[in-house]
XYZ file of C-alpha atoms in Angstrom:
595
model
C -26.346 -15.825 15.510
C -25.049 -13.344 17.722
C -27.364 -9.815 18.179
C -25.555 -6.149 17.272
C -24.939 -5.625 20.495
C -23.843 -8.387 22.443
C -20.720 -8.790 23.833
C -18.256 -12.012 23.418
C -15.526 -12.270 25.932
C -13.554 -15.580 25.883
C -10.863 -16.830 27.670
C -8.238 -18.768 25.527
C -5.596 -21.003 26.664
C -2.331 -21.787 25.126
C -2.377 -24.834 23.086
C -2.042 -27.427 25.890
C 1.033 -29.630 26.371
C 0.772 -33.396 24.248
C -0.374 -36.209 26.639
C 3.393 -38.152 27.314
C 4.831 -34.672 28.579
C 1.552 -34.204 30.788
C 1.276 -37.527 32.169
C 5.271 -37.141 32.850
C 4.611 -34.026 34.897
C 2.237 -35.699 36.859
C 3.465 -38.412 37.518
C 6.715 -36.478 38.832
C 4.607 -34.303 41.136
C 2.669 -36.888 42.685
C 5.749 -39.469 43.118
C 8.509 -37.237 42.913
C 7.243 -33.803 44.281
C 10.721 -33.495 46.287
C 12.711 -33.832 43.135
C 15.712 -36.125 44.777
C 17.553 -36.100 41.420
C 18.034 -32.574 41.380
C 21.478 -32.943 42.797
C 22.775 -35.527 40.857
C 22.128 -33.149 37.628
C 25.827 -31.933 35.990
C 27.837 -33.515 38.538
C 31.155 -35.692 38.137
C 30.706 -39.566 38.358
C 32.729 -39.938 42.231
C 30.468 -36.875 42.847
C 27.526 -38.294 42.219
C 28.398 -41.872 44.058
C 29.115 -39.920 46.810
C 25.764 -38.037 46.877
C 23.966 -41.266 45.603
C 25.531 -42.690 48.711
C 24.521 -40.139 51.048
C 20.810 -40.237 49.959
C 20.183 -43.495 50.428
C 22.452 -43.468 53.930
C 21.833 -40.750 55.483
C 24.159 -41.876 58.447
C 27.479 -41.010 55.743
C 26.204 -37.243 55.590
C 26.179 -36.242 59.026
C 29.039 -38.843 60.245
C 32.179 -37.527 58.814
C 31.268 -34.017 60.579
C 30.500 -35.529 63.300
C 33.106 -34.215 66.664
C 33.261 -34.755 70.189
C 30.920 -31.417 70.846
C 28.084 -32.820 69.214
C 28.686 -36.302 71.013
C 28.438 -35.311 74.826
C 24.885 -33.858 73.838
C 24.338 -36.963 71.716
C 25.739 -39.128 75.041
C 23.526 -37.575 77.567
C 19.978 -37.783 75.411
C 21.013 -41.349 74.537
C 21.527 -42.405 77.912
C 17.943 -40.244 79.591
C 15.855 -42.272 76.778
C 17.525 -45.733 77.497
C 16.562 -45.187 81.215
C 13.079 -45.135 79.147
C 13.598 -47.573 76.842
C 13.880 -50.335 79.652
C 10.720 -49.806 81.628
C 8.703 -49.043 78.057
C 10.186 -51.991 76.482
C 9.673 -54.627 79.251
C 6.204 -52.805 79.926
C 4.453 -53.012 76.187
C 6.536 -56.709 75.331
C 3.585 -57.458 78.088
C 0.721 -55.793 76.242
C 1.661 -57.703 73.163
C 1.867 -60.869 75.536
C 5.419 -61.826 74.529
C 8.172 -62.300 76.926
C 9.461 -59.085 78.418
C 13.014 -59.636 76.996
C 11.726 -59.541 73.450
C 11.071 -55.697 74.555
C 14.397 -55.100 75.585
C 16.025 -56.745 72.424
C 13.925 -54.401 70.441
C 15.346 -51.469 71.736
C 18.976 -52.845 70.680
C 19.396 -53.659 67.405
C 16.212 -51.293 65.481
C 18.050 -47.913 66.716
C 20.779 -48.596 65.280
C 19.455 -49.608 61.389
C 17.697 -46.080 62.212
C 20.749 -44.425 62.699
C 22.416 -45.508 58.638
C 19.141 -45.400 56.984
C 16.869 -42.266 58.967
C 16.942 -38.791 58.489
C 15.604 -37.470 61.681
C 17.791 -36.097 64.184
C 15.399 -36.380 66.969
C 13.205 -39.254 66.664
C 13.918 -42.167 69.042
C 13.425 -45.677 68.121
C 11.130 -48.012 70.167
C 8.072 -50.006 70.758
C 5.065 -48.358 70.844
C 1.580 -49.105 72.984
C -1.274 -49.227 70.572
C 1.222 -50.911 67.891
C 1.689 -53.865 70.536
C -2.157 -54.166 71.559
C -2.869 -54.214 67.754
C -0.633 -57.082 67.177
C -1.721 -59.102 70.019
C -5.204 -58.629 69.109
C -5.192 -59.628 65.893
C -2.455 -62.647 66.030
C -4.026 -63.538 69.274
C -7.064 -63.893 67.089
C -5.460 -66.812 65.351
C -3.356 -68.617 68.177
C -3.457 -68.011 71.671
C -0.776 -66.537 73.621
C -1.220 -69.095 76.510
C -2.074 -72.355 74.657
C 0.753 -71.700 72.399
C 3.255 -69.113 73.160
C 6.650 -69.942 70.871
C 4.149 -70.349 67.741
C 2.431 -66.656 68.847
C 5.754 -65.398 69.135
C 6.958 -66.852 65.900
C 3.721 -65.051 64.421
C 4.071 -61.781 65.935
C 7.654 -61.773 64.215
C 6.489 -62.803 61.037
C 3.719 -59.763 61.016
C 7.134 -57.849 62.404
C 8.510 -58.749 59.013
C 5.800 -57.972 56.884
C 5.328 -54.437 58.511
C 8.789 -53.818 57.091
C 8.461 -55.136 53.634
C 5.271 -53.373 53.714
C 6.996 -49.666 54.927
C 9.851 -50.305 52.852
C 7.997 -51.172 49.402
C 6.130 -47.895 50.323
C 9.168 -45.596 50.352
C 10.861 -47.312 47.623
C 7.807 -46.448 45.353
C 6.988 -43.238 47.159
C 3.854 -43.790 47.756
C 3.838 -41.881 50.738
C 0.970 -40.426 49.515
C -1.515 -43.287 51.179
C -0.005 -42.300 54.549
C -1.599 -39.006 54.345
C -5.433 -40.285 54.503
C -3.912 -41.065 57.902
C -6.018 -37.339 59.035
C -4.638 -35.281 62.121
C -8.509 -35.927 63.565
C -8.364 -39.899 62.231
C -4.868 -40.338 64.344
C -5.853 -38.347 67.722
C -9.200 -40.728 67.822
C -7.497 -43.713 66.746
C -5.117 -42.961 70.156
C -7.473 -41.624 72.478
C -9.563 -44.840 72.142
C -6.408 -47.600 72.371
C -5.174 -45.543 75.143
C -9.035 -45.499 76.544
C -8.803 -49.731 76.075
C -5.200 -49.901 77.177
C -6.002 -48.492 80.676
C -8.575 -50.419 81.034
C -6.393 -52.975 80.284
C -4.227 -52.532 82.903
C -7.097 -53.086 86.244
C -5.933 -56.312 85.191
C -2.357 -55.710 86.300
C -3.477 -53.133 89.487
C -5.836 -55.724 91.046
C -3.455 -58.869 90.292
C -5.904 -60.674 88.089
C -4.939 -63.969 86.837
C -7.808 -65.148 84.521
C -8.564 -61.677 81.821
C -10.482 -61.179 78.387
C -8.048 -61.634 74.851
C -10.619 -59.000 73.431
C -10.336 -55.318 73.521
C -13.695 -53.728 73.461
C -14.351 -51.551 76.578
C -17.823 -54.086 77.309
C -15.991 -57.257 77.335
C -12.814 -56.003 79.131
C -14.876 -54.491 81.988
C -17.106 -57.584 81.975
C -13.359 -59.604 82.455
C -12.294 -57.160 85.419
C -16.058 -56.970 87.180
C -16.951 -60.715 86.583
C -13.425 -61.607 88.621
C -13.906 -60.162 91.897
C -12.617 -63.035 93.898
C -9.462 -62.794 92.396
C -8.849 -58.771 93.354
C -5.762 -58.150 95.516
C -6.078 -54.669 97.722
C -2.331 -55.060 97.900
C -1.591 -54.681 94.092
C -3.967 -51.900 94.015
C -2.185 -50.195 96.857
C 1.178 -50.576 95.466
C -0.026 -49.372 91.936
C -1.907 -46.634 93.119
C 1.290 -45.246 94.748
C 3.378 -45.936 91.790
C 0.427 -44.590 89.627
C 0.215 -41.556 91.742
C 4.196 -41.275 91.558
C 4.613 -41.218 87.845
C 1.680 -38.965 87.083
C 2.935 -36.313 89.916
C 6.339 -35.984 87.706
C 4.149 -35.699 84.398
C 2.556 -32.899 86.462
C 5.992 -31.120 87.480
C 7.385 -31.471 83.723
C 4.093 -29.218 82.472
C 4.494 -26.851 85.436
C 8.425 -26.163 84.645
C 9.732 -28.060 81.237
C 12.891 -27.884 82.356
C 12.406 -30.591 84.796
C 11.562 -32.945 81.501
C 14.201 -35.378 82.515
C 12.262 -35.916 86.012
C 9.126 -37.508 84.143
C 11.696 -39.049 81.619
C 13.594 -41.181 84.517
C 10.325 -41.819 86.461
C 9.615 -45.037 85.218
C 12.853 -46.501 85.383
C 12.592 -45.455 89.276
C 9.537 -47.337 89.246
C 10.636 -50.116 87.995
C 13.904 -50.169 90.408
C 11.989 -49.644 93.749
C 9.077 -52.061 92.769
C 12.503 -54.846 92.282
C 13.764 -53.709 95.626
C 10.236 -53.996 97.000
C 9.292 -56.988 95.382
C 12.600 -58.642 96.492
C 12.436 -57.413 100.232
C 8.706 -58.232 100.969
C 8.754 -61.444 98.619
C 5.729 -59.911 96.738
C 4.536 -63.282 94.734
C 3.932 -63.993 98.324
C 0.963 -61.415 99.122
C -0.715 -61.934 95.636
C 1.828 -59.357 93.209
C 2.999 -61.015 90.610
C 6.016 -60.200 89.273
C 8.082 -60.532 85.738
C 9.837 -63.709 86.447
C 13.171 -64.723 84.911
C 15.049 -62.161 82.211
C 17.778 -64.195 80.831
C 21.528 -62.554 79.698
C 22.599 -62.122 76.618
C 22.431 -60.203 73.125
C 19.439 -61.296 70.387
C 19.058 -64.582 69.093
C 18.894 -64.910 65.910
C 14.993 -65.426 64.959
C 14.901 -65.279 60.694
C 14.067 -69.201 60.723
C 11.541 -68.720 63.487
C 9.678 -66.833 61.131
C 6.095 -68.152 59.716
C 4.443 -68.528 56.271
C 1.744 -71.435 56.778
C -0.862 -70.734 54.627
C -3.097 -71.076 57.783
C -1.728 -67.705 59.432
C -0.886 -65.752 56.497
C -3.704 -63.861 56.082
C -3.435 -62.936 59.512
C 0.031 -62.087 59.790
C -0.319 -60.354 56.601
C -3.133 -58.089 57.726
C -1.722 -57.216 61.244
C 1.360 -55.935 59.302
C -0.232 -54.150 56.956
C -2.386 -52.453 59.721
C 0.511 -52.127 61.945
C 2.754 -50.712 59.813
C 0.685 -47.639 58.387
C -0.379 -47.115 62.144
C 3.350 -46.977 63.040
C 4.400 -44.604 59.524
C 1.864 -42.470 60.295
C 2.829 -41.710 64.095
C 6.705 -41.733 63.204
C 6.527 -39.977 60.584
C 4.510 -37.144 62.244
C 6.566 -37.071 64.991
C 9.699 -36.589 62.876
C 8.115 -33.720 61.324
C 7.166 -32.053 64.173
C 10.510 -32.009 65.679
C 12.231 -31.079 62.393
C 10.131 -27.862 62.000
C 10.639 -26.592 65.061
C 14.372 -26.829 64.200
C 13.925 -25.485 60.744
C 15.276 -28.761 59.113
C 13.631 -31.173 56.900
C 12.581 -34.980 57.274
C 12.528 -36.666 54.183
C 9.037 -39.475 53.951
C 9.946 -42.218 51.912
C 13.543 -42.047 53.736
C 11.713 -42.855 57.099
C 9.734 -45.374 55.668
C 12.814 -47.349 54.037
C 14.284 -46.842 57.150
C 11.296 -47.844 59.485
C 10.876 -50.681 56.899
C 14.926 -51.572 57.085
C 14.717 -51.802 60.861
C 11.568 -54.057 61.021
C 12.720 -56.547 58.428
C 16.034 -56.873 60.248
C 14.410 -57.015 63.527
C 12.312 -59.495 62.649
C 15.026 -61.520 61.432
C 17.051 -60.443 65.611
C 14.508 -61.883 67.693
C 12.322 -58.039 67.894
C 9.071 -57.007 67.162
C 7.923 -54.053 65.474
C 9.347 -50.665 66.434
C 9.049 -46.440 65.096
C 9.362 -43.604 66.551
C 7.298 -43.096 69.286
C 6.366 -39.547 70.319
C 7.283 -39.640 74.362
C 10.666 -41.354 73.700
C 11.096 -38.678 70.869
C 10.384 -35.704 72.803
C 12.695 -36.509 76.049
C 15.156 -37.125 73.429
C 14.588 -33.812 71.249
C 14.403 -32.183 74.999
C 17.718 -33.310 76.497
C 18.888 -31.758 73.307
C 20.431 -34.697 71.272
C 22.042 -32.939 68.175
C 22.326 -36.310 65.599
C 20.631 -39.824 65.058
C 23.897 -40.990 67.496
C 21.529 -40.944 70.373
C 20.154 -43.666 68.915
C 23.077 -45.595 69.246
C 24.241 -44.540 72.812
C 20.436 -46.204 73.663
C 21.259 -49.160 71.848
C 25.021 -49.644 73.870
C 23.151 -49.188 77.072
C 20.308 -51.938 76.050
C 23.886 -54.000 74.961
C 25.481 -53.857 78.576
C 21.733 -54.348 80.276
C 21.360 -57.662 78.133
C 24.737 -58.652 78.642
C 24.725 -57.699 82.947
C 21.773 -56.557 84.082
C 18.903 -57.982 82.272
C 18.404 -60.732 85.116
C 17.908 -58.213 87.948
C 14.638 -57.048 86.431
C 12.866 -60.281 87.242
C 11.554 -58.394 90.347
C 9.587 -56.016 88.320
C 6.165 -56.304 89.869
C 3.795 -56.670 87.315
C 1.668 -53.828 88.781
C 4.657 -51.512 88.196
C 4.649 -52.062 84.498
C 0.668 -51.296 84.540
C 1.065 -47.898 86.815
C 3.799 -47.453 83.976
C 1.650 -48.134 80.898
C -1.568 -46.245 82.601
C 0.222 -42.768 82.573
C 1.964 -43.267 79.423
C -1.810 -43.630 78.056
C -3.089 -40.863 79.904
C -1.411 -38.819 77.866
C -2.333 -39.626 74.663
C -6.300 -38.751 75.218
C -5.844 -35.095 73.897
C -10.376 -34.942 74.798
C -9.364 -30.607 74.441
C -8.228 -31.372 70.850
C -11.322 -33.228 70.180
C -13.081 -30.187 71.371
C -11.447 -27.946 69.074
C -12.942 -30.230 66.121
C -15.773 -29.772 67.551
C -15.560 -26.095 67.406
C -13.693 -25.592 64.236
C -15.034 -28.264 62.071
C -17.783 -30.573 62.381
C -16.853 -32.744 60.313
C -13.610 -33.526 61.246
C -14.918 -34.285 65.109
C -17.139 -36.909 63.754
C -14.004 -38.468 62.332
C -12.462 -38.791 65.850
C -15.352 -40.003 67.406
C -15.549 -42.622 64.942
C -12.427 -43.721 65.560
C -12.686 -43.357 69.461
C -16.363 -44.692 69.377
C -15.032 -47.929 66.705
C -11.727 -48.515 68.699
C -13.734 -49.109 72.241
C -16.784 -50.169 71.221
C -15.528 -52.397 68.483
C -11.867 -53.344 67.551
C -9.252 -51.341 67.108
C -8.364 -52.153 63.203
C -12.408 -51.547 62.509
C -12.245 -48.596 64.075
C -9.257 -47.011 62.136
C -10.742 -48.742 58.692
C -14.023 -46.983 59.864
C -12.351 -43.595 60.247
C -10.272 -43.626 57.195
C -13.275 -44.519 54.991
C -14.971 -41.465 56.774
C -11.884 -39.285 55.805
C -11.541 -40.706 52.127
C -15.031 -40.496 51.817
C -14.823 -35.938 52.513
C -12.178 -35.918 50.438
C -14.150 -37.265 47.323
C -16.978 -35.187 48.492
C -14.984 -31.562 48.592
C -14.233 -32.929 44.820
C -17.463 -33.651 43.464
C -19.100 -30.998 45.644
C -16.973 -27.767 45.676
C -17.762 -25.241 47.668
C -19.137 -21.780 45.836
C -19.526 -18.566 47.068
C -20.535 -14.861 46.198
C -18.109 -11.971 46.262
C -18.493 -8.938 47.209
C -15.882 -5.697 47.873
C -14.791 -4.789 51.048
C -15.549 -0.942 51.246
C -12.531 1.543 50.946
C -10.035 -1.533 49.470
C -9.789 -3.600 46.407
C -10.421 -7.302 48.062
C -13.386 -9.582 47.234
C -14.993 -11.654 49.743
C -17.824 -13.726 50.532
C -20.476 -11.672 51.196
C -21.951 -14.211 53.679
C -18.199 -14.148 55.626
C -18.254 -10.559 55.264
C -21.467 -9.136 55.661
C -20.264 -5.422 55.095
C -19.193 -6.242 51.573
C -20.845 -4.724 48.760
C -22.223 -6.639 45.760
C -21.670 -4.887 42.317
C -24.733 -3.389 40.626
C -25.593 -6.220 37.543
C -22.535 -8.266 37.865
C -22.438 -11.665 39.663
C -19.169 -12.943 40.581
C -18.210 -16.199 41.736
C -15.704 -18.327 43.123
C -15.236 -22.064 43.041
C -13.142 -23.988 45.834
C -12.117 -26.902 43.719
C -10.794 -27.189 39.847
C -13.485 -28.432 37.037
C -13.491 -32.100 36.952
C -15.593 -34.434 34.983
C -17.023 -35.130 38.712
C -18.042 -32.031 39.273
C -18.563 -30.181 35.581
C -22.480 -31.319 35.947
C -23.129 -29.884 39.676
C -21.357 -26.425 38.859
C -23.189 -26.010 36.469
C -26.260 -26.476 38.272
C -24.706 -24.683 41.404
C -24.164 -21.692 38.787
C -27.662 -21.420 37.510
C -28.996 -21.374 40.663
C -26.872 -18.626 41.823
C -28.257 -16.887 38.975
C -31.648 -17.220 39.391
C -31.497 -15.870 42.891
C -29.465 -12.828 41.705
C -32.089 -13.153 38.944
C -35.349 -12.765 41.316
C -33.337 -9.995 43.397
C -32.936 -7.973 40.413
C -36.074 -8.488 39.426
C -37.496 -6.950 42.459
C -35.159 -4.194 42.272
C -36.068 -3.287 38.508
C -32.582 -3.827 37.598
C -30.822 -6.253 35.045
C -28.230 -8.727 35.201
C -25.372 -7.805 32.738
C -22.132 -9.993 33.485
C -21.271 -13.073 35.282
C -17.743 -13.197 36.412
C -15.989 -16.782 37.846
C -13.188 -16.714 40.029
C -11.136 -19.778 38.991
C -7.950 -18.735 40.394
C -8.133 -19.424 44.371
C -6.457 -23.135 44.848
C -6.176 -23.686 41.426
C -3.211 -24.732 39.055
C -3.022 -24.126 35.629
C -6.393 -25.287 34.022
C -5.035 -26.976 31.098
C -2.477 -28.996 33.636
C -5.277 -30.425 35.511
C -8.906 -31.289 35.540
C -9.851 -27.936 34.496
C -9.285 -29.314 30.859
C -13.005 -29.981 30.901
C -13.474 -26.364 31.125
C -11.335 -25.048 28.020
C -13.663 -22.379 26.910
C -16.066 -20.316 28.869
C -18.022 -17.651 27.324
C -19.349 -14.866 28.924
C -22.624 -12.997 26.841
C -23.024 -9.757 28.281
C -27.152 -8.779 27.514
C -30.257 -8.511 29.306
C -30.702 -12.363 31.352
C -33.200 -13.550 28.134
C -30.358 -13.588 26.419
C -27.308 -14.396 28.596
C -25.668 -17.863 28.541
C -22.737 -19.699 29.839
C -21.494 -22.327 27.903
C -18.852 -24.925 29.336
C -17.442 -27.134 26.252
C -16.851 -30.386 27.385
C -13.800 -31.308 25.190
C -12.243 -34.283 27.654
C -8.809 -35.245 28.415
């Protein structure tokens, strides 16, 4: 029974929508949040095979407006990141510990399965570092590279081929959505610690070791460089200190003026053709630097029977494309993004990852291993202002005429080259200032980098991103079941309501308490609200107290963040009532009523 004079305020909701046309809503935003069927809606039937067409090949949008304007733009940018795509591609085909013209062949025929099935303008197709060490660490695991190189190889393009079935199932059941535990904090310590173990990597190359460590924690890979002195070569540390010192000077120049971009972007292909002419002249196998060794001519071999399913490597192939091929979503999809926005156009998920998936299934099938859109290539593309996907394909008919004419002059590379190469790629990608803003702006989010840094070097690199992930899933469920609350308070001479701890000037409201939640009402949470509630009363409670005054109304902001309550969890929470009376008598009462 309710006394004379209290006061019943209750919020009602309208009668909430029946379960099928709920769980359809839902299932719509989470799967289909873009809406792609928007367009086909009232449209003829040629109409909509010509839109169906263009959504699910993007190439036939862009390509019948394409003119000679947009192609000399197109023509330059493709032919700067194919004088990139060489030196990357023979460099990293190394760091996977496959024959250097497997690099080179993936850099042909990927880029151009982009090009029908992407929708990035700007993103460049290639092979990426950490992608390659990954690979090699964990097929290497199973069969060595040395004891048994065609059957590695044949592995590493079966994993190739499950990366793309992988990206492709992902994007054909948009479930995009698992990429995006993939944190910005998870990603940059993920990169600084393969780029940490890739350097170190690479003494192996600058000192001309023979005999080197198949793991890729930092304590056995310096054990591996320290334990084989006798084998150290001053001249390939000269020679890749000066190539070293070379390609990190034009890095240097491209911050100081961008629009000398195209000096860093050619710098390794300049490395790569003096260390041939220097190798050649001074007969450098001679004085202890080794070199590539024979690059034969022609286009890709066809590989789809090479591939692999023995029941004895499947679990491993399996797992290193899994691995692999979020790893590779997660930094080509970024890096589409990234470049989009700054143009104000838009990069469609699940089209990258049919189309990342597309271009690994058929390159495993064309003699390539697994390729996305790595964020140097990307950039020196977006920077020598390519205008369409077509750069792709100029980079792809410059990899055709340097397999079909050139391919053989490379086997002068000195090996040393390709590690002065890789170590300045890597330097790059150890953003230690963006750790430092974690640090700074949250806590929490620094301790996932470091757990990726700190499990990638001290570890393995697939622990180490499964350790920072579970970190990163693990907040997430935490913000949910432990929202954050706070007390308002007005700001003085306005009509905004902040926290009062935020805001120390604001002023709290004689006998009302008013709080906001940070998170909707779920059956995870209902019980600690609740109990985060009453204690928030009780304080206010005791300060009254001391103060001789009363607490008369309690007053929940649910409306920061939040969706409509009876569209989401907040259906635990259909009635609150508010009893305004002296605190004896005051109650809140949250009716559990369920989904």
């Amino acid at each position: 029974m309710r006394s004379p004079g209290e006061v019943v305020h209750k919020v009602n909701f309208t009668t909430p929508r029946n379960f099928t046309t709920s769980f359809k809503s839902d299932l719509k935003e989470t799967f289909f949040p873009d809406d792609p069927f928007r367009q086909f809606k009232n449209e003829p039937p040629l109409r909509k095979a010509k839109k169906a067409a263009q959504y699910f090949f993007p190439v036939f949008e862009w390509l019948p407006k394409y003119n000679f304007r947009l192609f000399r733009y197109d023509l330059l940018s493709g032919i700067t990141i194919a004088s990139l795509a060489i030196p990357q591609g023979i460099s990293y085909a190394k760091l996977a510990n496959i024959p250097s013209i497997i690099g080179l062949y993936s850099s042909f025929v990927p880029p151009l399965v982009y090009t029908i099935f992407g929708s990035s303008k700007d993103l460049a197709v290639g092979t990426v570092a950490a992608a390659s060490l990954l690979l090699s660490s964990i097929v290497g695991g199973v069969v060595s590279p040395k004891d048994d190189p065609t059957l590695y190889l044949h592995l590493i393009f079966t994993a190739t081929f499950f990366t793309g079935v992988f990206q492709a199932a992902l994007g054909l059941f948009r479930l995009g959505i698992l990429v995006d535990f993939l944190s910005h904090s998870t990603i940059t310590g993920f990169m600084g610690g393969t780029a940490t173990i890739i350097c170190l990597q690479q003494l192996k190359g600058m000192f001309g070791l023979t005999h080197f460590t198949s793991k890729t924690d930092v304590v056995s890979v310096m054990r591996a460089v320290f334990s084989q002195r006798h084998e150290w070569r001053w001249e390939s540390a000269v020679v890749g200190l000066c190539f070293l010192v070379f390609l990190l000077f034009t890095r240097f120049l491209k911050k100081k003026k961008e629009k000398l971009f195209w000096v860093a972007a050619i710098a390794p292909m300049v490395t790569v053709v003096v260390g041939c002419v220097f190798a050649y002249l001074v007969h450098a196998e001679k004085h202890g630097i080794q070199i590539v060794g024979d690059l034969s001519k022609g286009l890709n071999p066809l590989s789809i029977k090479a591939l692999n399913f023995d029941s004895r490597y499947l679990p491993s192939t399996i797992k290193a494309g899994i691995i692999t091929g979020i790893l590779a979503l997660a930094e080509g999809i970024a890096v589409g993004r990234s470049f989009a926005i700054v143009k104000n156009d838009q990069v469609d998920g699940n089209k990258e990852m049919i189309a990342f998936g597309m271009m690994n299934i058929v390159g495993s099938f064309t003699s390539c291993y697994l390729t996305t859109g790595p964020f140097s290539k990307s950039a020196v593309n977006y920077n020598a202002g390519c205008k369409t996907a077509m750069s792709n394909v100029v980079m792809s008919v410059c990899l055709m005429l340097t397999l079909l004419f050139l391919a053989p002059l490379f086997k002068f590379t000195p090996l040393v080259a390709l590690s002065a190469i890789i170590m300045s790629a890597m330097l790059g990608l150890i953003e230690y200032e963006k750790a430092y803003h974690f640090f700074k702006v949250d806590k929490f989010d620094f301790c996932i980098c470091m757990a990726a840094f700190l499990g990638v070097i001290f570890i393995s690199m697939d622990i180490g991103l499964l350790l920072s992930v579970g970190i990163s899933v693990l907040r997430a469920l935490l913000y949910v079941a432990r929202p954050s609350t706070s007390k308002l308070g007005n700001l003085p001479s306005s009509t905004m309501y902040v926290d009062v701890e935020q805001y120390p000037s604001a002023t709290e409201i004689q006998g009302i308490l008013i709080l906001q939640l940070g998170s909707p009402i779920y059956f995870a949470n209902c019980t600690y609200i609740r109990e985060r509630i009453s204690r928030w009363v009780e304080d206010e409670k005791e300060t009254l107290n001391s103060s001789s005054n009363d607490l008369d109304h309690l007053i929940l902001d649910l409306g920061d963040g939040n969706s409509k309550p009876q569209e989401r969890g907040a259906r635990e929470a259909d009635i609150i009532e508010i009893h305004r009376l002296h605190w004896k008598r005051f109650s809140l009462l949250i009716n559990q009523r369920g989904n």
